[in-house]
Amino acid sequence: MKIKVLCFGITRDILGGFEKEIELPEGASVAFLKQRLTDEYPQFQKLNSLRIAVNEEYGNEELVITERDEIVLIPPVSGG
């Protein structure tokens, strides 16, 4: 299945844009997506607190992703 991922902050720089289409097998979980991103883009290893939102809620590692889901990568945020 193909999913669209929205990227913010440093994740946009790593993936090369605001929106990225990623191919995943049916039944893939949030944990699987994180691993896929790390395998294809090693810079993700440096993001120790990367969160993934699925349909406007933080997705736990076991949550299964579907093609209809809205996926958002939320990188660590620092402020001042």
mmCIF file of N, CA and C in Angstrom:
data_model
loop_
_atom_site.group_PDB
_atom_site.id
_atom_site.type_symbol
_atom_site.label_atom_id
_atom_site.label_comp_id
_atom_site.label_asym_id
_atom_site.label_seq_id
_atom_site.Cartn_x
_atom_site.Cartn_y
_atom_site.Cartn_z
ATOM 1 N N MET A 1 0.849 -1.182 0.000
ATOM 2 C CA MET A 1 0.000 0.000 0.000
ATOM 3 C C MET A 1 0.886 1.234 0.000
ATOM 4 N N LYS A 2 0.351 2.325 -0.542
ATOM 5 C CA LYS A 2 1.079 3.588 -0.550
ATOM 6 C C LYS A 2 0.411 4.525 0.443
ATOM 7 N N ILE A 3 1.251 5.161 1.273
ATOM 8 C CA ILE A 3 0.737 6.143 2.222
ATOM 9 C C ILE A 3 1.394 7.483 1.949
ATOM 10 N N LYS A 4 0.702 8.548 2.296
ATOM 11 C CA LYS A 4 1.276 9.892 2.213
ATOM 12 C C LYS A 4 1.663 10.313 3.614
ATOM 13 N N VAL A 5 2.884 10.817 3.723
ATOM 14 C CA VAL A 5 3.413 11.256 5.004
ATOM 15 C C VAL A 5 3.676 12.755 4.921
ATOM 16 N N LEU A 6 3.175 13.504 5.893
ATOM 17 C CA LEU A 6 3.435 14.933 5.979
ATOM 18 C C LEU A 6 4.620 15.153 6.911
ATOM 19 N N CYS A 7 5.533 16.021 6.514
ATOM 20 C CA CYS A 7 6.787 16.214 7.238
ATOM 21 C C CYS A 7 6.907 17.644 7.757
ATOM 22 N N PHE A 8 7.387 17.762 8.976
ATOM 23 C CA PHE A 8 7.610 19.069 9.577
ATOM 24 C C PHE A 8 9.025 19.150 10.117
ATOM 25 N N GLY A 9 9.525 20.383 10.230
ATOM 26 C CA GLY A 9 10.843 20.617 10.809
ATOM 27 C C GLY A 9 11.935 19.869 10.068
ATOM 28 N N ILE A 10 12.834 19.258 10.834
ATOM 29 C CA ILE A 10 13.986 18.564 10.265
ATOM 30 C C ILE A 10 13.580 17.373 9.403
ATOM 31 N N THR A 11 12.409 16.781 9.665
ATOM 32 C CA THR A 11 11.976 15.645 8.846
ATOM 33 C C THR A 11 11.731 16.079 7.400
ATOM 34 N N ARG A 12 11.302 17.309 7.222
ATOM 35 C CA ARG A 12 11.105 17.846 5.867
ATOM 36 C C ARG A 12 12.448 17.914 5.137
ATOM 37 N N ASP A 13 13.482 18.337 5.836
ATOM 38 C CA ASP A 13 14.817 18.404 5.230
ATOM 39 C C ASP A 13 15.332 17.004 4.885
ATOM 40 N N ILE A 14 15.132 16.062 5.786
ATOM 41 C CA ILE A 14 15.635 14.699 5.571
ATOM 42 C C ILE A 14 14.949 14.039 4.379
ATOM 43 N N LEU A 15 13.616 14.182 4.294
ATOM 44 C CA LEU A 15 12.860 13.525 3.228
ATOM 45 C C LEU A 15 12.779 14.357 1.953
ATOM 46 N N GLY A 16 13.212 15.609 2.017
ATOM 47 C CA GLY A 16 13.267 16.432 0.816
ATOM 48 C C GLY A 16 11.955 17.059 0.407
ATOM 49 N N GLY A 17 11.080 17.315 1.363
ATOM 50 C CA GLY A 17 9.828 17.987 1.031
ATOM 51 C C GLY A 17 8.791 17.849 2.121
ATOM 52 N N PHE A 18 7.685 18.559 1.929
ATOM 53 C CA PHE A 18 6.609 18.558 2.919
ATOM 54 C C PHE A 18 5.798 17.265 2.899
ATOM 55 N N GLU A 19 5.647 16.681 1.715
ATOM 56 C CA GLU A 19 4.834 15.480 1.584
ATOM 57 C C GLU A 19 5.630 14.411 0.851
ATOM 58 N N LYS A 20 5.572 13.205 1.377
ATOM 59 C CA LYS A 20 6.325 12.088 0.788
ATOM 60 C C LYS A 20 5.415 10.880 0.699
ATOM 61 N N GLU A 21 5.466 10.175 -0.413
ATOM 62 C CA GLU A 21 4.715 8.930 -0.568
ATOM 63 C C GLU A 21 5.651 7.770 -0.266
ATOM 64 N N ILE A 22 5.186 6.868 0.598
ATOM 65 C CA ILE A 22 6.003 5.737 1.034
ATOM 66 C C ILE A 22 5.217 4.450 0.817
ATOM 67 N N GLU A 23 5.892 3.452 0.314
ATOM 68 C CA GLU A 23 5.286 2.138 0.093
ATOM 69 C C GLU A 23 5.491 1.287 1.349
ATOM 70 N N LEU A 24 4.382 0.738 1.883
ATOM 71 C CA LEU A 24 4.422 -0.150 3.043
ATOM 72 C C LEU A 24 3.602 -1.400 2.752
ATOM 73 N N PRO A 25 3.939 -2.517 3.385
ATOM 74 C CA PRO A 25 3.096 -3.700 3.224
ATOM 75 C C PRO A 25 1.788 -3.535 3.998
ATOM 76 N N GLU A 26 0.756 -4.217 3.560
ATOM 77 C CA GLU A 26 -0.514 -4.201 4.291
ATOM 78 C C GLU A 26 -0.259 -4.658 5.721
ATOM 79 N N GLY A 27 -0.915 -4.007 6.671
ATOM 80 C CA GLY A 27 -0.782 -4.383 8.075
ATOM 81 C C GLY A 27 0.436 -3.798 8.764
ATOM 82 N N ALA A 28 1.147 -2.885 8.098
ATOM 83 C CA ALA A 28 2.338 -2.276 8.697
ATOM 84 C C ALA A 28 1.942 -1.416 9.895
ATOM 85 N N SER A 29 2.790 -1.422 10.905
ATOM 86 C CA SER A 29 2.548 -0.657 12.129
ATOM 87 C C SER A 29 3.371 0.630 12.136
ATOM 88 N N VAL A 30 3.115 1.467 13.122
ATOM 89 C CA VAL A 30 3.905 2.683 13.313
ATOM 90 C C VAL A 30 5.373 2.306 13.526
ATOM 91 N N ALA A 31 5.632 1.267 14.296
ATOM 92 C CA ALA A 31 7.011 0.820 14.529
ATOM 93 C C ALA A 31 7.677 0.418 13.216
ATOM 94 N N PHE A 32 6.934 -0.253 12.338
ATOM 95 C CA PHE A 32 7.469 -0.653 11.037
ATOM 96 C C PHE A 32 7.820 0.581 10.210
ATOM 97 N N LEU A 33 6.943 1.581 10.212
ATOM 98 C CA LEU A 33 7.210 2.813 9.473
ATOM 99 C C LEU A 33 8.468 3.495 9.996
ATOM 100 N N LYS A 34 8.611 3.578 11.311
ATOM 101 C CA LYS A 34 9.818 4.190 11.889
ATOM 102 C C LYS A 34 11.066 3.445 11.428
ATOM 103 N N GLN A 35 11.015 2.123 11.442
ATOM 104 C CA GLN A 35 12.172 1.339 11.020
ATOM 105 C C GLN A 35 12.463 1.545 9.544
ATOM 106 N N ARG A 36 11.426 1.587 8.727
ATOM 107 C CA ARG A 36 11.598 1.815 7.283
ATOM 108 C C ARG A 36 12.266 3.168 7.047
ATOM 109 N N LEU A 37 11.789 4.205 7.752
ATOM 110 C CA LEU A 37 12.385 5.532 7.594
ATOM 111 C C LEU A 37 13.851 5.529 8.000
ATOM 112 N N THR A 38 14.177 4.853 9.094
ATOM 113 C CA THR A 38 15.558 4.791 9.570
ATOM 114 C C THR A 38 16.440 4.016 8.595
ATOM 115 N N ASP A 39 15.890 2.931 8.020
ATOM 116 C CA ASP A 39 16.664 2.146 7.052
ATOM 117 C C ASP A 39 16.965 2.949 5.789
ATOM 118 N N GLU A 40 15.967 3.683 5.293
ATOM 119 C CA GLU A 40 16.136 4.417 4.042
ATOM 120 C C GLU A 40 16.803 5.775 4.222
ATOM 121 N N TYR A 41 16.640 6.364 5.392
ATOM 122 C CA TYR A 41 17.196 7.689 5.682
ATOM 123 C C TYR A 41 17.917 7.614 7.032
ATOM 124 N N PRO A 42 19.192 7.225 7.049
ATOM 125 C CA PRO A 42 19.926 7.030 8.305
ATOM 126 C C PRO A 42 19.932 8.249 9.235
ATOM 127 N N GLN A 43 19.675 9.456 8.699
ATOM 128 C CA GLN A 43 19.640 10.648 9.543
ATOM 129 C C GLN A 43 18.543 10.554 10.614
ATOM 130 N N PHE A 44 17.528 9.731 10.379
ATOM 131 C CA PHE A 44 16.455 9.574 11.360
ATOM 132 C C PHE A 44 16.964 8.975 12.670
ATOM 133 N N GLN A 45 18.099 8.261 12.639
ATOM 134 C CA GLN A 45 18.659 7.691 13.859
ATOM 135 C C GLN A 45 19.009 8.774 14.869
ATOM 136 N N LYS A 46 19.311 9.975 14.387
ATOM 137 C CA LYS A 46 19.684 11.079 15.264
ATOM 138 C C LYS A 46 18.486 11.726 15.950
ATOM 139 N N LEU A 47 17.271 11.423 15.476
ATOM 140 C CA LEU A 47 16.060 12.022 16.048
ATOM 141 C C LEU A 47 15.549 11.122 17.162
ATOM 142 N N ASN A 48 16.053 11.339 18.369
ATOM 143 C CA ASN A 48 15.734 10.440 19.470
ATOM 144 C C ASN A 48 14.296 10.530 19.964
ATOM 145 N N SER A 49 13.577 11.566 19.614
ATOM 146 C CA SER A 49 12.191 11.664 20.096
ATOM 147 C C SER A 49 11.209 11.916 18.956
ATOM 148 N N LEU A 50 11.462 11.310 17.790
ATOM 149 C CA LEU A 50 10.546 11.433 16.670
ATOM 150 C C LEU A 50 9.201 10.819 17.036
ATOM 151 N N ARG A 51 8.129 11.567 16.824
ATOM 152 C CA ARG A 51 6.775 11.056 17.069
ATOM 153 C C ARG A 51 6.050 10.971 15.734
ATOM 154 N N ILE A 52 5.132 10.035 15.657
ATOM 155 C CA ILE A 52 4.317 9.875 14.460
ATOM 156 C C ILE A 52 2.857 9.995 14.862
ATOM 157 N N ALA A 53 2.169 10.929 14.221
ATOM 158 C CA ALA A 53 0.737 11.107 14.484
ATOM 159 C C ALA A 53 -0.031 10.414 13.363
ATOM 160 N N VAL A 54 -1.081 9.716 13.762
ATOM 161 C CA VAL A 54 -1.964 9.046 12.815
ATOM 162 C C VAL A 54 -3.359 9.602 13.054
ATOM 163 N N ASN A 55 -3.891 10.262 12.039
ATOM 164 C CA ASN A 55 -5.222 10.873 12.144
ATOM 165 C C ASN A 55 -5.325 11.818 13.346
ATOM 166 N N GLU A 56 -4.321 12.681 13.469
ATOM 167 C CA GLU A 56 -4.279 13.754 14.467
ATOM 168 C C GLU A 56 -4.115 13.284 15.905
ATOM 169 N N GLU A 57 -3.662 12.035 16.097
ATOM 170 C CA GLU A 57 -3.352 11.528 17.437
ATOM 171 C C GLU A 57 -2.022 10.803 17.373
ATOM 172 N N TYR A 58 -1.228 10.935 18.451
ATOM 173 C CA TYR A 58 0.037 10.199 18.472
ATOM 174 C C TYR A 58 -0.241 8.717 18.346
ATOM 175 N N GLY A 59 0.470 8.071 17.425
ATOM 176 C CA GLY A 59 0.291 6.636 17.214
ATOM 177 C C GLY A 59 1.258 5.845 18.072
ATOM 178 N N ASN A 60 0.736 4.831 18.796
ATOM 179 C CA ASN A 60 1.646 3.972 19.541
ATOM 180 C C ASN A 60 2.326 3.013 18.571
ATOM 181 N N GLU A 61 3.358 2.351 19.010
ATOM 182 C CA GLU A 61 4.188 1.521 18.137
ATOM 183 C C GLU A 61 3.401 0.400 17.450
ATOM 184 N N GLU A 62 2.365 -0.116 18.090
ATOM 185 C CA GLU A 62 1.622 -1.256 17.563
ATOM 186 C C GLU A 62 0.492 -0.853 16.614
ATOM 187 N N LEU A 63 0.155 0.423 16.542
ATOM 188 C CA LEU A 63 -0.962 0.877 15.718
ATOM 189 C C LEU A 63 -0.745 0.515 14.253
ATOM 190 N N VAL A 64 -1.738 -0.128 13.645
ATOM 191 C CA VAL A 64 -1.653 -0.523 12.239
ATOM 192 C C VAL A 64 -2.085 0.652 11.362
ATOM 193 N N ILE A 65 -1.294 0.931 10.341
ATOM 194 C CA ILE A 65 -1.525 2.044 9.424
ATOM 195 C C ILE A 65 -2.312 1.541 8.212
ATOM 196 N N THR A 66 -3.259 2.359 7.742
ATOM 197 C CA THR A 66 -3.990 2.038 6.513
ATOM 198 C C THR A 66 -3.745 3.150 5.495
ATOM 199 N N GLU A 67 -4.101 2.889 4.245
ATOM 200 C CA GLU A 67 -3.903 3.885 3.182
ATOM 201 C C GLU A 67 -4.703 5.154 3.421
ATOM 202 N N ARG A 68 -5.791 5.062 4.115
ATOM 203 C CA ARG A 68 -6.654 6.231 4.340
ATOM 204 C C ARG A 68 -6.170 7.118 5.486
ATOM 205 N N ASP A 69 -5.207 6.654 6.256
ATOM 206 C CA ASP A 69 -4.744 7.416 7.417
ATOM 207 C C ASP A 69 -3.927 8.637 7.012
ATOM 208 N N GLU A 70 -4.053 9.684 7.816
ATOM 209 C CA GLU A 70 -3.187 10.852 7.669
ATOM 210 C C GLU A 70 -2.001 10.651 8.607
ATOM 211 N N ILE A 71 -0.803 10.593 8.046
ATOM 212 C CA ILE A 71 0.410 10.340 8.801
ATOM 213 C C ILE A 71 1.237 11.622 8.841
ATOM 214 N N VAL A 72 1.646 12.021 10.050
ATOM 215 C CA VAL A 72 2.443 13.228 10.219
ATOM 216 C C VAL A 72 3.685 12.891 11.043
ATOM 217 N N LEU A 73 4.856 13.282 10.550
ATOM 218 C CA LEU A 73 6.105 13.116 11.292
ATOM 219 C C LEU A 73 6.335 14.354 12.122
ATOM 220 N N ILE A 74 6.487 14.164 13.428
ATOM 221 C CA ILE A 74 6.696 15.274 14.355
ATOM 222 C C ILE A 74 8.067 15.122 14.992
ATOM 223 N N PRO A 75 9.012 15.968 14.565
ATOM 224 C CA PRO A 75 10.385 15.858 15.073
ATOM 225 C C PRO A 75 10.491 16.469 16.469
ATOM 226 N N PRO A 76 11.627 16.231 17.128
ATOM 227 C CA PRO A 76 11.863 16.902 18.408
ATOM 228 C C PRO A 76 11.832 18.410 18.216
ATOM 229 N N VAL A 77 11.313 19.104 19.206
ATOM 230 C CA VAL A 77 11.163 20.561 19.113
ATOM 231 C C VAL A 77 11.960 21.194 20.252
ATOM 232 N N SER A 78 12.692 22.239 19.929
ATOM 233 C CA SER A 78 13.361 23.019 20.958
ATOM 234 C C SER A 78 12.874 24.442 20.823
ATOM 235 N N GLY A 79 12.843 25.105 21.911
ATOM 236 C CA GLY A 79 12.338 26.477 21.862
ATOM 237 C C GLY A 79 13.077 27.373 22.824
ATOM 238 N N GLY A 80 12.664 28.588 22.798
ATOM 239 C CA GLY A 80 13.363 29.499 23.694
ATOM 240 C C GLY A 80 12.489 30.680 24.013
#
